Amino acid sequence: AGQFYQRGYNASNVQVMQRYDIYGTPAFSFTQTSLDAAVVVDGAGNYFTPDYHNNQFYKYGPTGTLLGTYANISPPNDIARDLNTGNLYTVSNTNNIVRPYTSAGVALTTFTFGTGASRAEHVAVDPLGNVWLVDTSTNLVLKLSSTGTLLASFAHGITGTQPRLVATPAVDINGVVYVNDFGVGVLRMFDQAG
């Protein structure tokens, strides 16, 4: 408990995953094969990372042992985990889909988000099981049910055609969604009503 993970590159320009303890001391480090930055961790300390270039994502054990490779039907930009069900969600901006999986990596029904969104690259899941997407092209935050029904959409940045530089959203235990727009240096917060 209290550990955190960071992906980056070592001095030899090899991508590594680093796990730290609660004091910020490195616990272990090992090389990674994918170039994507997203990582989610389950209750057992296993973690999942997407691989955009190979249309799949990986499951690793707490010490970095590869436990599984799961095919995705399109390149996954991001991955999120539902803390209540353990289900995983990948999002792809290639064909505007969200692909849910069980914690064992079994694919569930895929759904699209073609409701005005065109480049949703980031995903998060709130405590109620709602799926939140951030679209960097239309400046929209989309709130979907766990089965893909559009519940609401909100503007997250300055309107216009210039895509914003937005990181993966975060959700707190009260369901408040935080969207970091580092293109303009603003952290935006959304409650369930937007």
PDB file of C-alpha atoms in Angstrom:
ATOM      1  CA  ALA A   1       0.000   0.000   0.000  1.00  0.00           C
ATOM      2  CA  GLY A   2       1.114   3.552  -0.646  1.00  0.00           C
ATOM      3  CA  GLN A   3       3.490   2.593  -3.428  1.00  0.00           C
ATOM      4  CA  PHE A   4       3.569   4.440  -6.721  1.00  0.00           C
ATOM      5  CA  TYR A   5       4.846   3.742 -10.196  1.00  0.00           C
ATOM      6  CA  GLN A   6       6.668   5.830 -12.766  1.00  0.00           C
ATOM      7  CA  ARG A   7       7.551   5.066 -16.353  1.00  0.00           C
ATOM      8  CA  GLY A   8      10.459   6.736 -18.064  1.00  0.00           C
ATOM      9  CA  TYR A   9      13.853   6.207 -19.625  1.00  0.00           C
ATOM     10  CA  ASN A  10      17.153   5.301 -17.995  1.00  0.00           C
ATOM     11  CA  ALA A  11      20.564   6.737 -18.868  1.00  0.00           C
ATOM     12  CA  SER A  12      20.845   4.283 -21.790  1.00  0.00           C
ATOM     13  CA  ASN A  13      17.520   5.543 -23.225  1.00  0.00           C
ATOM     14  CA  VAL A  14      15.802   2.232 -22.414  1.00  0.00           C
ATOM     15  CA  GLN A  15      12.245   2.510 -21.142  1.00  0.00           C
ATOM     16  CA  VAL A  16      11.883   1.340 -17.556  1.00  0.00           C
ATOM     17  CA  MET A  17       9.151   0.978 -14.933  1.00  0.00           C
ATOM     18  CA  GLN A  18      10.144   2.142 -11.475  1.00  0.00           C
ATOM     19  CA  ARG A  19       8.192   1.337  -8.311  1.00  0.00           C
ATOM     20  CA  TYR A  20       8.707   3.486  -5.222  1.00  0.00           C
ATOM     21  CA  ASP A  21       7.739   2.934  -1.595  1.00  0.00           C
ATOM     22  CA  ILE A  22       5.787   5.469   0.465  1.00  0.00           C
ATOM     23  CA  TYR A  23       9.006   7.370   1.225  1.00  0.00           C
ATOM     24  CA  GLY A  24       9.988   7.749  -2.421  1.00  0.00           C
ATOM     25  CA  THR A  25      12.713   5.111  -2.238  1.00  0.00           C
ATOM     26  CA  PRO A  26      12.995   2.997  -5.408  1.00  0.00           C
ATOM     27  CA  ALA A  27      11.752  -0.538  -4.723  1.00  0.00           C
ATOM     28  CA  PHE A  28      12.650  -2.036  -8.106  1.00  0.00           C
ATOM     29  CA  SER A  29      13.112  -1.170 -11.746  1.00  0.00           C
ATOM     30  CA  PHE A  30      12.930  -3.159 -14.972  1.00  0.00           C
ATOM     31  CA  THR A  31      12.742  -2.548 -18.692  1.00  0.00           C
ATOM     32  CA  GLN A  32       9.502  -2.193 -20.640  1.00  0.00           C
ATOM     33  CA  THR A  33       8.747  -2.988 -24.265  1.00  0.00           C
ATOM     34  CA  SER A  34       5.952  -0.513 -24.960  1.00  0.00           C
ATOM     35  CA  LEU A  35       6.322   3.244 -25.330  1.00  0.00           C
ATOM     36  CA  ASP A  36       3.098   4.286 -23.604  1.00  0.00           C
ATOM     37  CA  ALA A  37       3.005   6.132 -20.317  1.00  0.00           C
ATOM     38  CA  ALA A  38      -0.254   4.902 -18.774  1.00  0.00           C
ATOM     39  CA  VAL A  39      -0.273   2.432 -15.894  1.00  0.00           C
ATOM     40  CA  VAL A  40      -3.018   1.181 -13.550  1.00  0.00           C
ATOM     41  CA  VAL A  41      -2.559  -1.060 -10.513  1.00  0.00           C
ATOM     42  CA  ASP A  42      -4.991  -3.571  -9.002  1.00  0.00           C
ATOM     43  CA  GLY A  43      -5.481  -4.506  -5.360  1.00  0.00           C
ATOM     44  CA  ALA A  44      -2.944  -7.336  -5.557  1.00  0.00           C
ATOM     45  CA  GLY A  45      -0.196  -5.036  -6.829  1.00  0.00           C
ATOM     46  CA  ASN A  46      -0.423  -6.255 -10.422  1.00  0.00           C
ATOM     47  CA  TYR A  47      -0.315  -3.505 -12.975  1.00  0.00           C
ATOM     48  CA  PHE A  48      -1.465  -3.001 -16.541  1.00  0.00           C
ATOM     49  CA  THR A  49       0.081  -0.901 -19.302  1.00  0.00           C
ATOM     50  CA  PRO A  50      -1.128  -0.290 -22.889  1.00  0.00           C
ATOM     51  CA  ASP A  51       0.999  -0.819 -25.967  1.00  0.00           C
ATOM     52  CA  TYR A  52      -0.331   1.506 -28.670  1.00  0.00           C
ATOM     53  CA  HIS A  53       2.005   0.301 -31.414  1.00  0.00           C
ATOM     54  CA  ASN A  54       1.103  -3.381 -31.051  1.00  0.00           C
ATOM     55  CA  ASN A  55      -2.675  -3.132 -30.351  1.00  0.00           C
ATOM     56  CA  GLN A  56      -2.458  -4.783 -26.949  1.00  0.00           C
ATOM     57  CA  PHE A  57      -1.877  -4.275 -23.251  1.00  0.00           C
ATOM     58  CA  TYR A  58       0.184  -6.122 -20.654  1.00  0.00           C
ATOM     59  CA  LYS A  59      -0.349  -7.380 -17.130  1.00  0.00           C
ATOM     60  CA  TYR A  60       2.689  -7.508 -14.845  1.00  0.00           C
ATOM     61  CA  GLY A  61       3.069  -8.911 -11.348  1.00  0.00           C
ATOM     62  CA  PRO A  62       4.214  -6.768  -8.397  1.00  0.00           C
ATOM     63  CA  THR A  63       7.881  -7.514  -9.100  1.00  0.00           C
ATOM     64  CA  GLY A  64       7.679  -6.976 -12.866  1.00  0.00           C
ATOM     65  CA  THR A  65       6.985 -10.515 -14.079  1.00  0.00           C
ATOM     66  CA  LEU A  66       4.915 -10.505 -17.270  1.00  0.00           C
ATOM     67  CA  LEU A  67       1.645 -12.300 -16.440  1.00  0.00           C
ATOM     68  CA  GLY A  68      -0.330 -11.730 -19.615  1.00  0.00           C
ATOM     69  CA  THR A  69      -0.608 -10.035 -22.990  1.00  0.00           C
ATOM     70  CA  TYR A  70      -4.099  -9.081 -24.172  1.00  0.00           C
ATOM     71  CA  ALA A  71      -5.067  -8.144 -27.706  1.00  0.00           C
ATOM     72  CA  ASN A  72      -6.960  -4.909 -28.280  1.00  0.00           C
ATOM     73  CA  ILE A  73      -8.998  -4.374 -31.449  1.00  0.00           C
ATOM     74  CA  SER A  74      -7.395  -0.982 -32.026  1.00  0.00           C
ATOM     75  CA  PRO A  75      -4.350   0.884 -30.660  1.00  0.00           C
ATOM     76  CA  PRO A  76      -5.002   1.718 -26.972  1.00  0.00           C
ATOM     77  CA  ASN A  77      -4.119   5.301 -26.020  1.00  0.00           C
ATOM     78  CA  ASP A  78      -4.886   4.891 -22.333  1.00  0.00           C
ATOM     79  CA  ILE A  79      -6.125   2.418 -19.735  1.00  0.00           C
ATOM     80  CA  ALA A  80      -8.213   2.816 -16.564  1.00  0.00           C
ATOM     81  CA  ARG A  81      -9.529   0.491 -13.865  1.00  0.00           C
ATOM     82  CA  ASP A  82     -12.892   0.389 -12.098  1.00  0.00           C
ATOM     83  CA  LEU A  83     -12.029   0.062  -8.401  1.00  0.00           C
ATOM     84  CA  ASN A  84     -15.381  -1.591  -7.603  1.00  0.00           C
ATOM     85  CA  THR A  85     -15.521  -4.292 -10.285  1.00  0.00           C
ATOM     86  CA  GLY A  86     -11.852  -4.529 -11.219  1.00  0.00           C
ATOM     87  CA  ASN A  87     -12.796  -4.138 -14.881  1.00  0.00           C
ATOM     88  CA  LEU A  88     -10.314  -2.422 -17.165  1.00  0.00           C
ATOM     89  CA  TYR A  89     -11.126   0.099 -19.909  1.00  0.00           C
ATOM     90  CA  THR A  90      -8.942   0.982 -22.877  1.00  0.00           C
ATOM     91  CA  VAL A  91      -9.660   3.938 -25.166  1.00  0.00           C
ATOM     92  CA  SER A  92      -8.551   4.365 -28.753  1.00  0.00           C
ATOM     93  CA  ASN A  93      -8.689   7.563 -30.772  1.00  0.00           C
ATOM     94  CA  THR A  94      -8.116   5.590 -33.974  1.00  0.00           C
ATOM     95  CA  ASN A  95     -11.752   4.527 -34.292  1.00  0.00           C
ATOM     96  CA  ASN A  96     -13.405   6.176 -31.263  1.00  0.00           C
ATOM     97  CA  ILE A  97     -13.957   3.079 -29.170  1.00  0.00           C
ATOM     98  CA  VAL A  98     -13.762   2.042 -25.554  1.00  0.00           C
ATOM     99  CA  ARG A  99     -12.992  -1.616 -24.904  1.00  0.00           C
ATOM    100  CA  PRO A 100     -13.847  -2.973 -21.447  1.00  0.00           C
ATOM    101  CA  TYR A 101     -12.186  -6.093 -20.022  1.00  0.00           C
ATOM    102  CA  THR A 102     -12.605  -8.153 -16.894  1.00  0.00           C
ATOM    103  CA  SER A 103      -9.711  -8.145 -14.432  1.00  0.00           C
ATOM    104  CA  ALA A 104      -8.661 -11.450 -16.034  1.00  0.00           C
ATOM    105  CA  GLY A 105      -8.351  -9.762 -19.438  1.00  0.00           C
ATOM    106  CA  VAL A 106     -11.546 -11.169 -20.982  1.00  0.00           C
ATOM    107  CA  ALA A 107     -12.973  -8.662 -23.493  1.00  0.00           C
ATOM    108  CA  LEU A 108     -16.473  -7.337 -22.837  1.00  0.00           C
ATOM    109  CA  THR A 109     -18.792  -5.480 -25.225  1.00  0.00           C
ATOM    110  CA  THR A 110     -17.010  -2.660 -27.047  1.00  0.00           C
ATOM    111  CA  PHE A 111     -18.760   0.700 -27.326  1.00  0.00           C
ATOM    112  CA  THR A 112     -18.167   3.817 -29.381  1.00  0.00           C
ATOM    113  CA  PHE A 113     -18.249   7.467 -28.368  1.00  0.00           C
ATOM    114  CA  GLY A 114     -18.916   9.103 -31.721  1.00  0.00           C
ATOM    115  CA  THR A 115     -21.176  11.757 -30.204  1.00  0.00           C
ATOM    116  CA  GLY A 116     -19.254  14.813 -31.319  1.00  0.00           C
ATOM    117  CA  ALA A 117     -15.943  13.497 -30.022  1.00  0.00           C
ATOM    118  CA  SER A 118     -13.196  12.864 -32.506  1.00  0.00           C
ATOM    119  CA  ARG A 119      -9.992  12.273 -30.552  1.00  0.00           C
ATOM    120  CA  ALA A 120     -10.643  10.916 -27.080  1.00  0.00           C
ATOM    121  CA  GLU A 121      -7.244   9.810 -25.828  1.00  0.00           C
ATOM    122  CA  HIS A 122      -7.639   9.624 -22.061  1.00  0.00           C
ATOM    123  CA  VAL A 123      -9.916   7.592 -19.801  1.00  0.00           C
ATOM    124  CA  ALA A 124     -10.796   7.348 -16.097  1.00  0.00           C
ATOM    125  CA  VAL A 125     -13.486   5.518 -14.107  1.00  0.00           C
ATOM    126  CA  ASP A 126     -15.241   7.117 -11.141  1.00  0.00           C
ATOM    127  CA  PRO A 127     -16.488   5.358  -7.939  1.00  0.00           C
ATOM    128  CA  LEU A 128     -19.974   5.010  -9.479  1.00  0.00           C
ATOM    129  CA  GLY A 129     -18.574   3.080 -12.453  1.00  0.00           C
ATOM    130  CA  ASN A 130     -19.007   5.938 -14.933  1.00  0.00           C
ATOM    131  CA  VAL A 131     -16.374   6.153 -17.659  1.00  0.00           C
ATOM    132  CA  TRP A 132     -14.856   9.602 -18.302  1.00  0.00           C
ATOM    133  CA  LEU A 133     -13.124  10.428 -21.578  1.00  0.00           C
ATOM    134  CA  VAL A 134     -11.103  13.513 -22.489  1.00  0.00           C
ATOM    135  CA  ASP A 135     -11.156  14.563 -26.145  1.00  0.00           C
ATOM    136  CA  THR A 136      -8.151  16.685 -27.088  1.00  0.00           C
ATOM    137  CA  SER A 137      -9.598  17.750 -30.430  1.00  0.00           C
ATOM    138  CA  THR A 138     -13.071  18.980 -29.482  1.00  0.00           C
ATOM    139  CA  ASN A 139     -12.157  20.108 -25.942  1.00  0.00           C
ATOM    140  CA  LEU A 140     -14.860  17.872 -24.493  1.00  0.00           C
ATOM    141  CA  VAL A 141     -15.026  15.744 -21.377  1.00  0.00           C
ATOM    142  CA  LEU A 142     -17.498  12.897 -21.933  1.00  0.00           C
ATOM    143  CA  LYS A 143     -19.249  11.065 -19.127  1.00  0.00           C
ATOM    144  CA  LEU A 144     -20.461   7.581 -20.133  1.00  0.00           C
ATOM    145  CA  SER A 145     -22.115   4.753 -18.265  1.00  0.00           C
ATOM    146  CA  SER A 146     -20.126   1.536 -17.815  1.00  0.00           C
ATOM    147  CA  THR A 147     -21.926   0.171 -20.885  1.00  0.00           C
ATOM    148  CA  GLY A 148     -21.268   3.204 -23.079  1.00  0.00           C
ATOM    149  CA  THR A 149     -24.423   5.316 -22.785  1.00  0.00           C
ATOM    150  CA  LEU A 150     -23.554   9.009 -23.064  1.00  0.00           C
ATOM    151  CA  LEU A 151     -24.653  10.664 -19.819  1.00  0.00           C
ATOM    152  CA  ALA A 152     -23.187  14.149 -20.315  1.00  0.00           C
ATOM    153  CA  SER A 153     -20.485  16.156 -22.049  1.00  0.00           C
ATOM    154  CA  PHE A 154     -18.673  19.256 -20.830  1.00  0.00           C
ATOM    155  CA  ALA A 155     -16.176  21.679 -22.339  1.00  0.00           C
ATOM    156  CA  HIS A 156     -12.785  21.256 -20.672  1.00  0.00           C
ATOM    157  CA  GLY A 157     -10.807  24.061 -22.246  1.00  0.00           C
ATOM    158  CA  ILE A 158     -10.703  27.016 -24.557  1.00  0.00           C
ATOM    159  CA  THR A 159     -13.004  26.591 -27.525  1.00  0.00           C
ATOM    160  CA  GLY A 160     -11.522  26.577 -31.006  1.00  0.00           C
ATOM    161  CA  THR A 161      -9.668  24.267 -33.311  1.00  0.00           C
ATOM    162  CA  GLN A 162      -6.360  24.187 -31.439  1.00  0.00           C
ATOM    163  CA  PRO A 163      -6.075  20.870 -29.560  1.00  0.00           C
ATOM    164  CA  ARG A 164      -5.272  21.249 -25.887  1.00  0.00           C
ATOM    165  CA  LEU A 165      -2.439  19.408 -24.139  1.00  0.00           C
ATOM    166  CA  VAL A 166      -4.325  17.333 -21.605  1.00  0.00           C
ATOM    167  CA  ALA A 167      -3.118  14.539 -19.341  1.00  0.00           C
ATOM    168  CA  THR A 168      -5.105  11.502 -18.204  1.00  0.00           C
ATOM    169  CA  PRO A 169      -7.937  12.584 -15.869  1.00  0.00           C
ATOM    170  CA  ALA A 170      -7.942  11.583 -12.224  1.00  0.00           C
ATOM    171  CA  VAL A 171     -10.987  10.823 -10.063  1.00  0.00           C
ATOM    172  CA  ASP A 172     -11.190  11.130  -6.274  1.00  0.00           C
ATOM    173  CA  ILE A 173     -13.292   9.028  -3.885  1.00  0.00           C
ATOM    174  CA  ASN A 174     -16.163  11.540  -4.111  1.00  0.00           C
ATOM    175  CA  GLY A 175     -16.368  11.223  -7.897  1.00  0.00           C
ATOM    176  CA  VAL A 176     -14.795  14.620  -8.627  1.00  0.00           C
ATOM    177  CA  VAL A 177     -12.882  14.469 -11.924  1.00  0.00           C
ATOM    178  CA  TYR A 178      -9.636  16.420 -12.373  1.00  0.00           C
ATOM    179  CA  VAL A 179      -8.370  17.295 -15.854  1.00  0.00           C
ATOM    180  CA  ASN A 180      -4.874  18.761 -16.128  1.00  0.00           C
ATOM    181  CA  ASP A 181      -4.563  21.024 -19.181  1.00  0.00           C
ATOM    182  CA  PHE A 182      -0.806  21.547 -19.163  1.00  0.00           C
ATOM    183  CA  GLY A 183      -1.019  23.404 -22.470  1.00  0.00           C
ATOM    184  CA  VAL A 184      -2.355  26.428 -20.608  1.00  0.00           C
ATOM    185  CA  GLY A 185      -1.300  25.463 -17.073  1.00  0.00           C
ATOM    186  CA  VAL A 186      -4.812  24.924 -15.699  1.00  0.00           C
ATOM    187  CA  LEU A 187      -6.250  22.132 -13.541  1.00  0.00           C
ATOM    188  CA  ARG A 188      -9.996  21.821 -14.066  1.00  0.00           C
ATOM    189  CA  MET A 189     -12.379  20.032 -11.698  1.00  0.00           C
ATOM    190  CA  PHE A 190     -15.759  18.545 -12.639  1.00  0.00           C
ATOM    191  CA  ASP A 191     -18.382  17.173 -10.289  1.00  0.00           C
ATOM    192  CA  GLN A 192     -20.900  14.573 -11.509  1.00  0.00           C
ATOM    193  CA  ALA A 193     -23.035  17.346 -13.014  1.00  0.00           C
ATOM    194  CA  GLY A 194     -20.118  18.923 -14.834  1.00  0.00           C
TER     195      GLY A 194
END
